Amino acid sequence: MRNLKSSFAFVIGLSIAASATASERITHSVNVISHERKQNVLPPEVFMAQAMRYGIKSLQMSGLAAEISKDQKIRSFSTSVLDLHTKANQELLSLAKTKNISLPTSKLPEGQRPDGRVDSAPTNLLDTSRNQNQGEAGNTGQPKGVMVEGFAMLSDADMQQSITKLNQLKGENFDNAYLAASLKDHQNVVALFEAGSKSSDKDVKKYALKYLSKLKAHLAQLSAMMK
């Protein structure tokens, strides 16, 4: 009987030990997956740099559309884009300043303002954090065409090239090019802000979530206009 009890106790002990080991393995696996997911989250400074570049590009293109296009639907849409991205860029600059992160700025063609107008030098959206933390966000997200989190990284050179080409077009050619470029950019921006909405930085996450639905609405408008 004693041997039976001893054997039973031994089996129970092995079971408990095995359960503990399995539990530890599961916990370890969950921690590894969680760590990997966190590692894949877009860094806040990269999100903000790319959001600013796409924001500036949207303002420049839509500023041209508001001036050049004769299509009322395009003019109305471009005005909506100007309103949204002016607010979004201003808020982004303020957010970057609180985090001591420098955001990229771009020389605008022919004196064009960051809000899309061409009446004076750009002052209302200048990056006031430019001399702080140089090289962080300003140098991230630069490689042209690199895909990260489902969106294409936008470089300053690519942005300037696109605006220059668009500015050379007129009439229907301009309208078609503007819509096509805006559709592609909005697809990238939605993917960018979806990545930002998962940020480990609560302020960046809040900012991305605030504008994500509005950007999706613009994407839906563009898709309908392209049909």
PDB file of N, CA, C and O in Angstrom, residues 56 59-60 93 105-128 160:
ATOM      1  N   ILE A  56       1.911  67.644 -46.444  1.00  0.00           N
ATOM      2  CA  ILE A  56       2.405  68.753 -47.262  1.00  0.00           C
ATOM      3  C   ILE A  56       2.105  68.501 -48.737  1.00  0.00           C
ATOM      4  O   ILE A  56       1.667  69.398 -49.469  1.00  0.00           O
ATOM      5  N   LEU A  59      -1.538  69.129 -49.492  1.00  0.00           N
ATOM      6  CA  LEU A  59      -1.830  70.558 -49.518  1.00  0.00           C
ATOM      7  C   LEU A  59      -1.352  71.186 -50.817  1.00  0.00           C
ATOM      8  O   LEU A  59      -2.043  72.018 -51.410  1.00  0.00           O
ATOM      9  N   GLN A  60      -0.163  70.803 -51.243  1.00  0.00           N
ATOM     10  CA  GLN A  60       0.375  71.372 -52.483  1.00  0.00           C
ATOM     11  C   GLN A  60      -0.465  70.965 -53.694  1.00  0.00           C
ATOM     12  O   GLN A  60      -0.811  71.807 -54.532  1.00  0.00           O
ATOM     13  N   LEU A  93       2.481  69.369 -35.961  1.00  0.00           N
ATOM     14  CA  LEU A  93       3.627  70.189 -35.576  1.00  0.00           C
ATOM     15  C   LEU A  93       3.630  70.463 -34.079  1.00  0.00           C
ATOM     16  O   LEU A  93       4.679  70.423 -33.429  1.00  0.00           O
ATOM     17  N   THR A 105      10.500  69.572 -43.484  1.00  0.00           N
ATOM     18  CA  THR A 105       9.817  70.661 -44.186  1.00  0.00           C
ATOM     19  C   THR A 105      10.310  70.623 -45.617  1.00  0.00           C
ATOM     20  O   THR A 105      11.307  69.990 -45.933  1.00  0.00           O
ATOM     21  N   SER A 106       9.613  71.299 -46.486  1.00  0.00           N
ATOM     22  CA  SER A 106       9.979  71.239 -47.899  1.00  0.00           C
ATOM     23  C   SER A 106       9.834  72.610 -48.528  1.00  0.00           C
ATOM     24  O   SER A 106       8.885  73.329 -48.249  1.00  0.00           O
ATOM     25  N   LYS A 107      10.798  72.981 -49.381  1.00  0.00           N
ATOM     26  CA  LYS A 107      10.650  74.215 -50.144  1.00  0.00           C
ATOM     27  C   LYS A 107       9.529  74.025 -51.143  1.00  0.00           C
ATOM     28  O   LYS A 107       9.510  73.057 -51.887  1.00  0.00           O
ATOM     29  N   LEU A 108       8.636  74.959 -51.182  1.00  0.00           N
ATOM     30  CA  LEU A 108       7.474  74.827 -52.042  1.00  0.00           C
ATOM     31  C   LEU A 108       7.703  75.538 -53.366  1.00  0.00           C
ATOM     32  O   LEU A 108       8.291  76.608 -53.422  1.00  0.00           O
ATOM     33  N   PRO A 109       7.235  74.954 -54.451  1.00  0.00           N
ATOM     34  CA  PRO A 109       7.467  75.544 -55.778  1.00  0.00           C
ATOM     35  C   PRO A 109       6.772  76.884 -55.948  1.00  0.00           C
ATOM     36  O   PRO A 109       5.638  77.067 -55.537  1.00  0.00           O
ATOM     37  N   GLU A 110       7.519  77.839 -56.535  1.00  0.00           N
ATOM     38  CA  GLU A 110       6.962  79.143 -56.886  1.00  0.00           C
ATOM     39  C   GLU A 110       6.300  79.848 -55.702  1.00  0.00           C
ATOM     40  O   GLU A 110       5.252  80.464 -55.822  1.00  0.00           O
ATOM     41  N   GLY A 111       6.916  79.750 -54.537  1.00  0.00           N
ATOM     42  CA  GLY A 111       6.411  80.458 -53.372  1.00  0.00           C
ATOM     43  C   GLY A 111       5.122  79.923 -52.814  1.00  0.00           C
ATOM     44  O   GLY A 111       4.448  80.592 -52.042  1.00  0.00           O
ATOM     45  N   GLN A 112       4.766  78.711 -53.199  1.00  0.00           N
ATOM     46  CA  GLN A 112       3.491  78.148 -52.740  1.00  0.00           C
ATOM     47  C   GLN A 112       3.517  77.912 -51.236  1.00  0.00           C
ATOM     48  O   GLN A 112       4.492  77.442 -50.685  1.00  0.00           O
ATOM     49  N   ARG A 113       2.428  78.257 -50.576  1.00  0.00           N
ATOM     50  CA  ARG A 113       2.322  78.062 -49.133  1.00  0.00           C
ATOM     51  C   ARG A 113       1.966  76.623 -48.811  1.00  0.00           C
ATOM     52  O   ARG A 113       1.417  75.916 -49.640  1.00  0.00           O
ATOM     53  N   PRO A 114       2.271  76.194 -47.566  1.00  0.00           N
ATOM     54  CA  PRO A 114       1.901  74.844 -47.164  1.00  0.00           C
ATOM     55  C   PRO A 114       0.392  74.600 -47.167  1.00  0.00           C
ATOM     56  O   PRO A 114      -0.046  73.458 -47.138  1.00  0.00           O
ATOM     57  N   ASP A 115      -0.406  75.668 -47.197  1.00  0.00           N
ATOM     58  CA  ASP A 115      -1.851  75.459 -47.248  1.00  0.00           C
ATOM     59  C   ASP A 115      -2.343  75.408 -48.692  1.00  0.00           C
ATOM     60  O   ASP A 115      -3.542  75.396 -48.949  1.00  0.00           O
ATOM     61  N   GLY A 116      -1.399  75.383 -49.648  1.00  0.00           N
ATOM     62  CA  GLY A 116      -1.767  75.216 -51.047  1.00  0.00           C
ATOM     63  C   GLY A 116      -1.863  76.512 -51.822  1.00  0.00           C
ATOM     64  O   GLY A 116      -1.875  76.501 -53.045  1.00  0.00           O
ATOM     65  N   ARG A 117      -1.895  77.655 -51.150  1.00  0.00           N
ATOM     66  CA  ARG A 117      -2.023  78.923 -51.856  1.00  0.00           C
ATOM     67  C   ARG A 117      -0.653  79.404 -52.332  1.00  0.00           C
ATOM     68  O   ARG A 117       0.381  78.946 -51.885  1.00  0.00           O
ATOM     69  N   VAL A 118      -0.646  80.375 -53.230  1.00  0.00           N
ATOM     70  CA  VAL A 118       0.611  80.841 -53.820  1.00  0.00           C
ATOM     71  C   VAL A 118       0.801  82.350 -53.617  1.00  0.00           C
ATOM     72  O   VAL A 118       1.508  83.000 -54.368  1.00  0.00           O
ATOM     73  N   ASP A 119       0.199  82.887 -52.570  1.00  0.00           N
ATOM     74  CA  ASP A 119       0.215  84.341 -52.427  1.00  0.00           C
ATOM     75  C   ASP A 119       1.375  84.881 -51.601  1.00  0.00           C
ATOM     76  O   ASP A 119       1.644  86.064 -51.623  1.00  0.00           O
ATOM     77  N   SER A 120       2.052  84.034 -50.825  1.00  0.00           N
ATOM     78  CA  SER A 120       3.143  84.540 -49.994  1.00  0.00           C
ATOM     79  C   SER A 120       4.012  83.403 -49.533  1.00  0.00           C
ATOM     80  O   SER A 120       3.731  82.234 -49.758  1.00  0.00           O
ATOM     81  N   ALA A 121       5.089  83.741 -48.830  1.00  0.00           N
ATOM     82  CA  ALA A 121       5.992  82.706 -48.319  1.00  0.00           C
ATOM     83  C   ALA A 121       5.299  81.908 -47.235  1.00  0.00           C
ATOM     84  O   ALA A 121       4.487  82.443 -46.485  1.00  0.00           O
ATOM     85  N   PRO A 122       5.624  80.640 -47.114  1.00  0.00           N
ATOM     86  CA  PRO A 122       4.988  79.804 -46.106  1.00  0.00           C
ATOM     87  C   PRO A 122       5.418  80.170 -44.698  1.00  0.00           C
ATOM     88  O   PRO A 122       6.583  80.135 -44.370  1.00  0.00           O
ATOM     89  N   THR A 123       4.442  80.564 -43.885  1.00  0.00           N
ATOM     90  CA  THR A 123       4.766  80.913 -42.504  1.00  0.00           C
ATOM     91  C   THR A 123       3.860  80.238 -41.501  1.00  0.00           C
ATOM     92  O   THR A 123       4.266  79.969 -40.377  1.00  0.00           O
ATOM     93  N   ASN A 124       2.617  79.950 -41.887  1.00  0.00           N
ATOM     94  CA  ASN A 124       1.655  79.462 -40.904  1.00  0.00           C
ATOM     95  C   ASN A 124       1.879  78.029 -40.479  1.00  0.00           C
ATOM     96  O   ASN A 124       1.397  77.614 -39.441  1.00  0.00           O
ATOM     97  N   LEU A 125       2.647  77.262 -41.296  1.00  0.00           N
ATOM     98  CA  LEU A 125       2.887  75.878 -40.919  1.00  0.00           C
ATOM     99  C   LEU A 125       4.372  75.564 -40.804  1.00  0.00           C
ATOM    100  O   LEU A 125       4.780  74.427 -40.933  1.00  0.00           O
ATOM    101  N   LEU A 126       5.181  76.593 -40.583  1.00  0.00           N
ATOM    102  CA  LEU A 126       6.597  76.331 -40.441  1.00  0.00           C
ATOM    103  C   LEU A 126       6.853  75.447 -39.241  1.00  0.00           C
ATOM    104  O   LEU A 126       6.189  75.554 -38.216  1.00  0.00           O
ATOM    105  N   ASP A 127       7.868  74.564 -39.365  1.00  0.00           N
ATOM    106  CA  ASP A 127       8.201  73.630 -38.299  1.00  0.00           C
ATOM    107  C   ASP A 127       9.015  74.345 -37.237  1.00  0.00           C
ATOM    108  O   ASP A 127      10.215  74.540 -37.370  1.00  0.00           O
ATOM    109  N   THR A 128       8.372  74.749 -36.150  1.00  0.00           N
ATOM    110  CA  THR A 128       9.047  75.488 -35.100  1.00  0.00           C
ATOM    111  C   THR A 128       9.966  74.616 -34.266  1.00  0.00           C
ATOM    112  O   THR A 128      10.751  75.118 -33.475  1.00  0.00           O
ATOM    113  N   GLN A 160       8.533  66.579 -54.383  1.00  0.00           N
ATOM    114  CA  GLN A 160       8.786  67.732 -55.239  1.00  0.00           C
ATOM    115  C   GLN A 160       8.612  67.394 -56.715  1.00  0.00           C
ATOM    116  O   GLN A 160       8.061  68.180 -57.486  1.00  0.00           O
TER     117      GLN A 160
END
